Every structure is written in structure tokens, then in C-alpha cells.
mmCIF file of C-alpha atoms in Angstrom:
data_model
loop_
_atom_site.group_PDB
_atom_site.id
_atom_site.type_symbol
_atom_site.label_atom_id
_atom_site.label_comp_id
_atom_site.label_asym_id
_atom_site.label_seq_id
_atom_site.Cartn_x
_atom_site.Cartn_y
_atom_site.Cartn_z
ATOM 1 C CA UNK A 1 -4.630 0.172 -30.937
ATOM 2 C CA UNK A 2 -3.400 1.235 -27.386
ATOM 3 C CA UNK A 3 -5.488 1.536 -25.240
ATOM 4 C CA UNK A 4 -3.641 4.392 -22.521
ATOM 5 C CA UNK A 5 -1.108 6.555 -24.251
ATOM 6 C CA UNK A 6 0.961 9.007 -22.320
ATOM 7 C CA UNK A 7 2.470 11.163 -24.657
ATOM 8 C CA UNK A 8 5.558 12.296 -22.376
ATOM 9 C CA UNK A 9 7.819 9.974 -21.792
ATOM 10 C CA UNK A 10 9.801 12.265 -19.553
ATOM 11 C CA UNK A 11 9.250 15.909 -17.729
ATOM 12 C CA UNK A 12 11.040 18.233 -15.382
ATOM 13 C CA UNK A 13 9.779 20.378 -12.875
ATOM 14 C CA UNK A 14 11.334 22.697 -10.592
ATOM 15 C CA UNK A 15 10.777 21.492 -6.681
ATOM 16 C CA UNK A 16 7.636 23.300 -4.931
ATOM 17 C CA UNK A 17 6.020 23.666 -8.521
ATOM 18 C CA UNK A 18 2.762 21.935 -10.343
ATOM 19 C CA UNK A 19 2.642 19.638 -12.663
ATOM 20 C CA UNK A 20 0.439 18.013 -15.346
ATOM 21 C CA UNK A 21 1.377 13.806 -16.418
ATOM 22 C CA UNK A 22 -1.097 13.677 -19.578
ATOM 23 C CA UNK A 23 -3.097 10.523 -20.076
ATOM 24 C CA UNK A 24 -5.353 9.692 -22.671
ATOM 25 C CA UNK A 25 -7.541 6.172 -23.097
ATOM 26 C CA UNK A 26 -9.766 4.556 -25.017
ATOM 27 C CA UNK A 27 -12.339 1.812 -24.767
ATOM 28 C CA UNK A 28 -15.779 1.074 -25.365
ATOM 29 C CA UNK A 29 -16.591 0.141 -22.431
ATOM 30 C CA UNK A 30 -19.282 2.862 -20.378
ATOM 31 C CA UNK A 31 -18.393 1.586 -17.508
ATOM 32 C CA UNK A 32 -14.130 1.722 -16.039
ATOM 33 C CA UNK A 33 -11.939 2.787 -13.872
ATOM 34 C CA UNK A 34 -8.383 5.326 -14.181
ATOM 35 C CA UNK A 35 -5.427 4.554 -11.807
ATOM 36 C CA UNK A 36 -2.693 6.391 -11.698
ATOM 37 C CA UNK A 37 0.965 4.536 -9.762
ATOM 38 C CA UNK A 38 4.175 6.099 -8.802
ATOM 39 C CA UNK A 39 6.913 3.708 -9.330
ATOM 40 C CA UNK A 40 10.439 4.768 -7.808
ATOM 41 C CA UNK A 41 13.651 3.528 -9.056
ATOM 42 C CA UNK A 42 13.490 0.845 -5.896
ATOM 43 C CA UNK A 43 10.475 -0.749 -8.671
ATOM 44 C CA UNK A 44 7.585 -0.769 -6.315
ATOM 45 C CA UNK A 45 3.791 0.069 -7.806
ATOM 46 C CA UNK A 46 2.270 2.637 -5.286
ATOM 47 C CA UNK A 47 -1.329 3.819 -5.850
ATOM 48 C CA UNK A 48 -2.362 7.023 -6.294
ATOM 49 C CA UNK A 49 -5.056 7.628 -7.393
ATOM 50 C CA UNK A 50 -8.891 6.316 -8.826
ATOM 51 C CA UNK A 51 -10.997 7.848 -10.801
ATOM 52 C CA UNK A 52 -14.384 6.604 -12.081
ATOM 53 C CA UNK A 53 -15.933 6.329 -15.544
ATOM 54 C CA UNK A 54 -19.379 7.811 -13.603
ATOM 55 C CA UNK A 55 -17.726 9.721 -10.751
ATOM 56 C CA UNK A 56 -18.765 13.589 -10.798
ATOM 57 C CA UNK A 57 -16.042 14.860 -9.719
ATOM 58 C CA UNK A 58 -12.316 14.891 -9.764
ATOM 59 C CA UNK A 59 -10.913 12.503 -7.590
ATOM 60 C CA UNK A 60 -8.244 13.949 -5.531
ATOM 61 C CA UNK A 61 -5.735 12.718 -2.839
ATOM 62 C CA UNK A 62 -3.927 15.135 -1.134
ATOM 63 C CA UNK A 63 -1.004 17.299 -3.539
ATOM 64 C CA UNK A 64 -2.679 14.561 -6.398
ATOM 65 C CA UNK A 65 -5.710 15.241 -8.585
ATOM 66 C CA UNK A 66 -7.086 13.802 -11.517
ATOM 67 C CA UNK A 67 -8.238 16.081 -14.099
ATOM 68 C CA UNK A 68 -10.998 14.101 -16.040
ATOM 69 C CA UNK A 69 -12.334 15.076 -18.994
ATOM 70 C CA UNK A 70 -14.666 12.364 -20.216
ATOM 71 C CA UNK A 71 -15.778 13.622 -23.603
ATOM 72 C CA UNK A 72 -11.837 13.617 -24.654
ATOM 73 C CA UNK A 73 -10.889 10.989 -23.016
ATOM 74 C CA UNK A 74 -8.637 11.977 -21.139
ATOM 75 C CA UNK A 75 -7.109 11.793 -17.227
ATOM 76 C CA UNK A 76 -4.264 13.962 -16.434
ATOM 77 C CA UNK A 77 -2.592 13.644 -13.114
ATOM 78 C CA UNK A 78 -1.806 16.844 -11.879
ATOM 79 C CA UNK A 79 1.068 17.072 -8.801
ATOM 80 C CA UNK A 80 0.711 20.365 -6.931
ATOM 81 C CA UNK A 81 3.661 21.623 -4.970
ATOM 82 C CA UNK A 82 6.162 18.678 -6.214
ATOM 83 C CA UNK A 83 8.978 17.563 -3.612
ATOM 84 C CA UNK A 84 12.244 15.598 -4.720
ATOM 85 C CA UNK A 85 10.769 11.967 -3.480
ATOM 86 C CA UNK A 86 8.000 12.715 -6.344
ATOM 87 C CA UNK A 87 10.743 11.471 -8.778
ATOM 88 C CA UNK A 88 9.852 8.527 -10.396
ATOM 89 C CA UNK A 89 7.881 6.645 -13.010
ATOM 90 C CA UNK A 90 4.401 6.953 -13.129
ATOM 91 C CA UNK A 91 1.739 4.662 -14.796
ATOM 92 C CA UNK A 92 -1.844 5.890 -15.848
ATOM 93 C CA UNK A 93 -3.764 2.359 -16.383
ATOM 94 C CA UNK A 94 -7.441 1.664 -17.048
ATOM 95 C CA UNK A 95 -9.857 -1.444 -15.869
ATOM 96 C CA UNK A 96 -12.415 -1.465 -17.982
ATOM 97 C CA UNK A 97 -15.842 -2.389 -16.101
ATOM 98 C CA UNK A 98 -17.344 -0.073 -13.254
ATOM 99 C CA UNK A 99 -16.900 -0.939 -9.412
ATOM 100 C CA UNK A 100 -17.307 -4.499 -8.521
ATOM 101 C CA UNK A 101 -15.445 -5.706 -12.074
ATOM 102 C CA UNK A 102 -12.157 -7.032 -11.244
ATOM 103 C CA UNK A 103 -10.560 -7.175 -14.688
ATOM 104 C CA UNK A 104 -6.985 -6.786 -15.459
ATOM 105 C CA UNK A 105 -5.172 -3.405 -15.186
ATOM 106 C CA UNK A 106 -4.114 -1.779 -19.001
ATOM 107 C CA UNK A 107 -0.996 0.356 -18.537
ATOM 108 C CA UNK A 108 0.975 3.041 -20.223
ATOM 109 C CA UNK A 109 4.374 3.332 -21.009
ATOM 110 C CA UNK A 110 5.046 5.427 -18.401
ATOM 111 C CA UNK A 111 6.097 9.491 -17.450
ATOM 112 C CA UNK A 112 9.240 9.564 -15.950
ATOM 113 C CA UNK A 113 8.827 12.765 -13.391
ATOM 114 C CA UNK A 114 12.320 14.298 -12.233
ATOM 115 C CA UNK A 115 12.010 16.988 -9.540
ATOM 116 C CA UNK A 116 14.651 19.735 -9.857
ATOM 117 C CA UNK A 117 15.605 21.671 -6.522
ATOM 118 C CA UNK B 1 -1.353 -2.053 7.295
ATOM 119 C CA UNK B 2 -1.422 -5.076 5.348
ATOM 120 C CA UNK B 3 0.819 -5.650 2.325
ATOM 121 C CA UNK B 4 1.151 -8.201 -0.520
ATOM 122 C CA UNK B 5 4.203 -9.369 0.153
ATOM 123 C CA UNK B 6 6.323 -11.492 -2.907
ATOM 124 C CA UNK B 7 9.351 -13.890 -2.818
ATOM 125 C CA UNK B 8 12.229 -13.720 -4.220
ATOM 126 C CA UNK B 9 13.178 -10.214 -4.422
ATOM 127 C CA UNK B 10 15.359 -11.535 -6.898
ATOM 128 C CA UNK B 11 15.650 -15.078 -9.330
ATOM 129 C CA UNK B 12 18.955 -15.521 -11.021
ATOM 130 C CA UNK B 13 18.325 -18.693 -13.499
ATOM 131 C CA UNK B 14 20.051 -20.585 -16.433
ATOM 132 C CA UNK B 15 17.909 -20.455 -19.559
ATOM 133 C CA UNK B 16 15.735 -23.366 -19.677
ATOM 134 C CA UNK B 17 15.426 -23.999 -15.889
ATOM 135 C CA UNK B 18 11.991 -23.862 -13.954
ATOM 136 C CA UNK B 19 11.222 -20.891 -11.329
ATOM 137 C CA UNK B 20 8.146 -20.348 -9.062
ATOM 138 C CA UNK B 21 7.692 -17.174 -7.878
ATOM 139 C CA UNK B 22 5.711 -16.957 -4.661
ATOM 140 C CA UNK B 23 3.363 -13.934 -3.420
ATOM 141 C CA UNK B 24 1.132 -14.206 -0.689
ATOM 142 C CA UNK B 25 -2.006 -11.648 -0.894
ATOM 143 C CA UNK B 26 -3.288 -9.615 1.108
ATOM 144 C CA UNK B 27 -5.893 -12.449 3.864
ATOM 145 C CA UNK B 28 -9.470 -11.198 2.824
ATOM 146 C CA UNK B 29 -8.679 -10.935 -0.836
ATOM 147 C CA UNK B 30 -10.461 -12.442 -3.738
ATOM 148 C CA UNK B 31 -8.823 -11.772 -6.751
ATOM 149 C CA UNK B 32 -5.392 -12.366 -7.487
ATOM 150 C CA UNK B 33 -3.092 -11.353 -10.524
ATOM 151 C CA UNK B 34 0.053 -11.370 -11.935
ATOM 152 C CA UNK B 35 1.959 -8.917 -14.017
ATOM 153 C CA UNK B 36 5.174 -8.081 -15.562
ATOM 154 C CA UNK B 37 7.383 -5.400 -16.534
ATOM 155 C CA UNK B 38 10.514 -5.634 -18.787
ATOM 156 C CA UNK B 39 12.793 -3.549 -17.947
ATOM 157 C CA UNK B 40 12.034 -0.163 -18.821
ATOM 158 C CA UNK B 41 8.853 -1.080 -20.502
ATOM 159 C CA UNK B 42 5.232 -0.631 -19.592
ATOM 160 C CA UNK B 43 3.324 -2.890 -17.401
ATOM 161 C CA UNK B 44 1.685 -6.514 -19.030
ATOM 162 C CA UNK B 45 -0.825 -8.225 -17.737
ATOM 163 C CA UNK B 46 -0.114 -11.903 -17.540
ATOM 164 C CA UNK B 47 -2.861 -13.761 -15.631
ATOM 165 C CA UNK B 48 -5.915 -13.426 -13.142
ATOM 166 C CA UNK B 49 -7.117 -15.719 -10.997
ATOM 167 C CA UNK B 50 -10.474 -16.234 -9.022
ATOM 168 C CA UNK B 51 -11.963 -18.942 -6.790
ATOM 169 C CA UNK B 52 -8.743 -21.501 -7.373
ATOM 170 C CA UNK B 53 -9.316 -20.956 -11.317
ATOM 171 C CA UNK B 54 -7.784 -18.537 -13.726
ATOM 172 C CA UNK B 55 -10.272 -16.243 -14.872
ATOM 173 C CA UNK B 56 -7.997 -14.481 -17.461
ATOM 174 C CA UNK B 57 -4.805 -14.819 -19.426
ATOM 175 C CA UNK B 58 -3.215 -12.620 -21.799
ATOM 176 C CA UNK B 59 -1.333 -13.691 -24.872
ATOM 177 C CA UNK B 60 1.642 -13.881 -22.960
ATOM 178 C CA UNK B 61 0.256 -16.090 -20.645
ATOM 179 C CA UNK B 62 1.301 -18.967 -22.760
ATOM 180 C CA UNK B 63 1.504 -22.803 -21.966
ATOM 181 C CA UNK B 64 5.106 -22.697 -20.518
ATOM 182 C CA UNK B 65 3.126 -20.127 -17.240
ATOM 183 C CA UNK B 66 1.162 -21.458 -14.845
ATOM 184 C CA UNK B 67 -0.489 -20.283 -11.817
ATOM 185 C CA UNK B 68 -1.920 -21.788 -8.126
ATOM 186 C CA UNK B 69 -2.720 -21.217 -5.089
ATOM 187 C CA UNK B 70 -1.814 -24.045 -3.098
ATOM 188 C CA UNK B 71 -2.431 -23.485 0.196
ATOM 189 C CA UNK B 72 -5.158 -20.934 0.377
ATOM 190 C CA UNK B 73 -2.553 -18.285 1.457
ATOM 191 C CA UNK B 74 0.367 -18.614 -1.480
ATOM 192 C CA UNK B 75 -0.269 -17.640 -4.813
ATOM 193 C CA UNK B 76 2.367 -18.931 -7.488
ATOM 194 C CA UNK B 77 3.599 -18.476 -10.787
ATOM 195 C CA UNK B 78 5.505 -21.291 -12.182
ATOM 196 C CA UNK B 79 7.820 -20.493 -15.831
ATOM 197 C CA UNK B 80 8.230 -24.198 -16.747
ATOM 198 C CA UNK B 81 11.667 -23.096 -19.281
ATOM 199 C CA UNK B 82 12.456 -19.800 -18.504
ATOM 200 C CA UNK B 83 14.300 -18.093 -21.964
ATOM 201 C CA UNK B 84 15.940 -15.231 -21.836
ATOM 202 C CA UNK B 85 13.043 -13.089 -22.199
ATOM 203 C CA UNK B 86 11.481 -13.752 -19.604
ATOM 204 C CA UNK B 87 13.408 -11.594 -17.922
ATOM 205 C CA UNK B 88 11.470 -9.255 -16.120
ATOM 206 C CA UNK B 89 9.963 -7.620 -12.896
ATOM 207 C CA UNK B 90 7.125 -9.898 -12.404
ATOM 208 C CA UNK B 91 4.500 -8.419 -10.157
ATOM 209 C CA UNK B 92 1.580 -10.125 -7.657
ATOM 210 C CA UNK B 93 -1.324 -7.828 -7.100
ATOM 211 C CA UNK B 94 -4.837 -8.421 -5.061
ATOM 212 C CA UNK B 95 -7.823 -6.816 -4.529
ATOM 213 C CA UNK B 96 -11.194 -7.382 -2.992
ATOM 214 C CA UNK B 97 -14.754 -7.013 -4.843
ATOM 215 C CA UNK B 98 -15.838 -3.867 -3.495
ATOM 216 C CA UNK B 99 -12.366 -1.438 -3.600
ATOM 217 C CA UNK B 100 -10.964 -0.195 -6.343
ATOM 218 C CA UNK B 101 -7.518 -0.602 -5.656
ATOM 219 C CA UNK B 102 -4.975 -3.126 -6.865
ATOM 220 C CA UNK B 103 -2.773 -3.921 -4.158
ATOM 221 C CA UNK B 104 0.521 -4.477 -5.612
ATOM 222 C CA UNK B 105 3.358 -6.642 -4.197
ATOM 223 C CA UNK B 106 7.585 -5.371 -4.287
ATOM 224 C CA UNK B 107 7.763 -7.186 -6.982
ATOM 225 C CA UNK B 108 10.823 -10.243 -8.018
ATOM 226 C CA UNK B 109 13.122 -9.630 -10.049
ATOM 227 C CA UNK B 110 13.809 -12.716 -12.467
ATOM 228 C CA UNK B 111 17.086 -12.709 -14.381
ATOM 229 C CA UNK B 112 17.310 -15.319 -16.814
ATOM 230 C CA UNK B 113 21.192 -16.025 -18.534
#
């Protein structure tokens, strides 16, 4: 079974607009951790974004917030105000094990965001 | 700010040769990993390594992969006889004990004809 499914393997979104990239995971695991990476077409892996099986809140870094909701599983990356360099790939991925575990990343095929102007 | 930093950018090989790809992590890191990515696919984890020992493999990690670190500064992963594919983005990441973050290298591109 997969453990991170994104369910859109591409969107569009008009330049200065929001957007939602929908992730969903599963494990077992009470304790683990939800990345989210931008990868542009020159293939880096850029972090975004961290959230915490036990955090409280929604993580959030700058125009990039995580909407959590536990109970479904789920971790949507929402872009506010997206700009043309926010085209690219992006890659929810899970560790399972709280802070302090250092086990591989699990990734997800992938959203590929294009910004129209 | 530091970087991971990987070498080759890009590995053009004949089927059956051996490559070593070569990252160097970031200086106060503990834990070291490789990935890959085939080309438009998702990301795989291959291998982690820990205090000069692998602490993980995936299936993928099979016995024609290896891994060291040679030099306390280098981290490599050696395809023995590369097939076809094994072509892929193959990806070095780091990270210490208390951050979250994986630190992720450019990444080399390994072509394999």
C-alpha cells in the first residue's frame, strides 16, 4: 500500500492566486514527520516545509502552509499568492518516527504546479 | 550557508561498467543517505548510513550498490555493473539528530547506454 498519495498529478493556477497540492499518508507509526520539496526542472530538492505528527499547529513558512488534518490523514500544502518561479514539481514525503529519528524519507509521485501569468 | 554538494553533475556509462558517485555532506552531519529518482518518477530511497555503517537499505539497495565514507568528509555510492536501469537522478542528502530537515545535494545525473 502507498504510503503518501497525491492525487493530482498536475494543476494550474493563475499568477498572484492560492493554491492547495493535496497530500494524504498513512502509517502506523504515532510518532512522524511531513515534508513538503519544490523540485524545478534544473532537478534540485528544496525544502519547504515540516510539519509534525504532535505539532499544534500548522506549520507555515512564509507564502507556504501546511494544512494538517490528523484524523484524515492528510497534509495539504497550500501556496498563497503564487509567482511564475513557483513552477515546478513538488514532493509531499513522510519519516516516520518523531524528532530525533532519522529514518528514510517516503515520497509521492509528485504535483507538477504550473503558474499561469 | 552550507550545502551538500555532489559530483558528477552528470555520469555517462556503458552498461556493465562501475561508477562512484561522490557527495560530500554538509561538516557537522550525522546521517547520510542516498536516493534516486527515475526520470519522471517519484523519489526511492536507496540507503542510509550512520557511524561508518549502513543503517538501512531498501530493496533496491541490492548487492551490485554499495556505500562509504572514506575519508570522513566523502560519502560514496559505488554501482558495481551499472544496467540500463539504473539510470537515474541519484541524490545525497544529510541531516543532523536534532533538525528536521534533509539537506539534499544537486543531485548526478547517471546515464547508463
Amino acid at each position: 500500500a502507498q504510503k503518501i498519495t497525491q492525487t493530482q498529478p498536475g494543476m494550474f493556477v493563475q499568477e498572484k492566486e492560492a493554491v492547495t497540492l493535496d497530500c494524504t499518508y498513512d502509517t502506523s507509526d504515532p510518532s512522524y514527520g511531513l515534508f513538503w520539496y519544490k523540485q524545478p526542472s534544473s532537478g534540485e530538492m528544496i525544502f519547504l516545509i515540516y510539519q509534525g505528527s504532535y505539532d499544534q499547529q500548522n506549520a507555515t513558512e512564509g507564502r507556504y502552509s501546511l494544512n494538517f488534518q490528523k484524523a484524515r490523514k492528510s497534509a495539504n500544502l497550500v501556496i498563497s499568492a503564487s509567482q511564475l518561479g513557483d513552477s515546478a514539481m513538488y514532493f509531499c514525503a513522510m519519516r516516520e518516527g518523531g524528532l530525533g529519528s532519522q529514518g528514510n524519507l517516503i515520497f509521492g509521485k509528485g504535483t507538477k504546479l504550473s503558474v499561469k501569468p | 550557508e552550507p550545502e551538500v554538494t555532489q559530483t558528477p553533475s552528470h555520469q555517462v556509462t556503458q552498461m556493465g561498467q562501475e561508477v562512484i558517485l561522490r557527495c560530500v555532506p554538509i561538516s557537522n552531519h550525522l546521517y547520510f543517505y542516498w536516493y534516486r529518482q527515475i526520470l519522471g518518477q517519484k523519489v526511492e530511497f536507496l540507503v542510509s548510513f550512520y557511524n561508518n555503517e549502513i543503517s538501512e537499505k531498501s530493496e533496491i539497495f541490492d548487492d551490485q550498490f554499495s556505500v562509504e565514507r572514506p575519508d570522513g568528509s566523502n560519502f560514496t555510492l559505488k554501482i558495481r555493473s551499472t544496467k540500463l536501469e539504473d539510470s537515474a537522478m541519484y541524490f545525497c542528502a544529510s541531516v543532523v539528530p536534532t533538525y528536521n530537515e534533509q539537506f539534499f545535494g544537486p543531485g548526478t545525473r547517471l546515464t547508463v547506454l
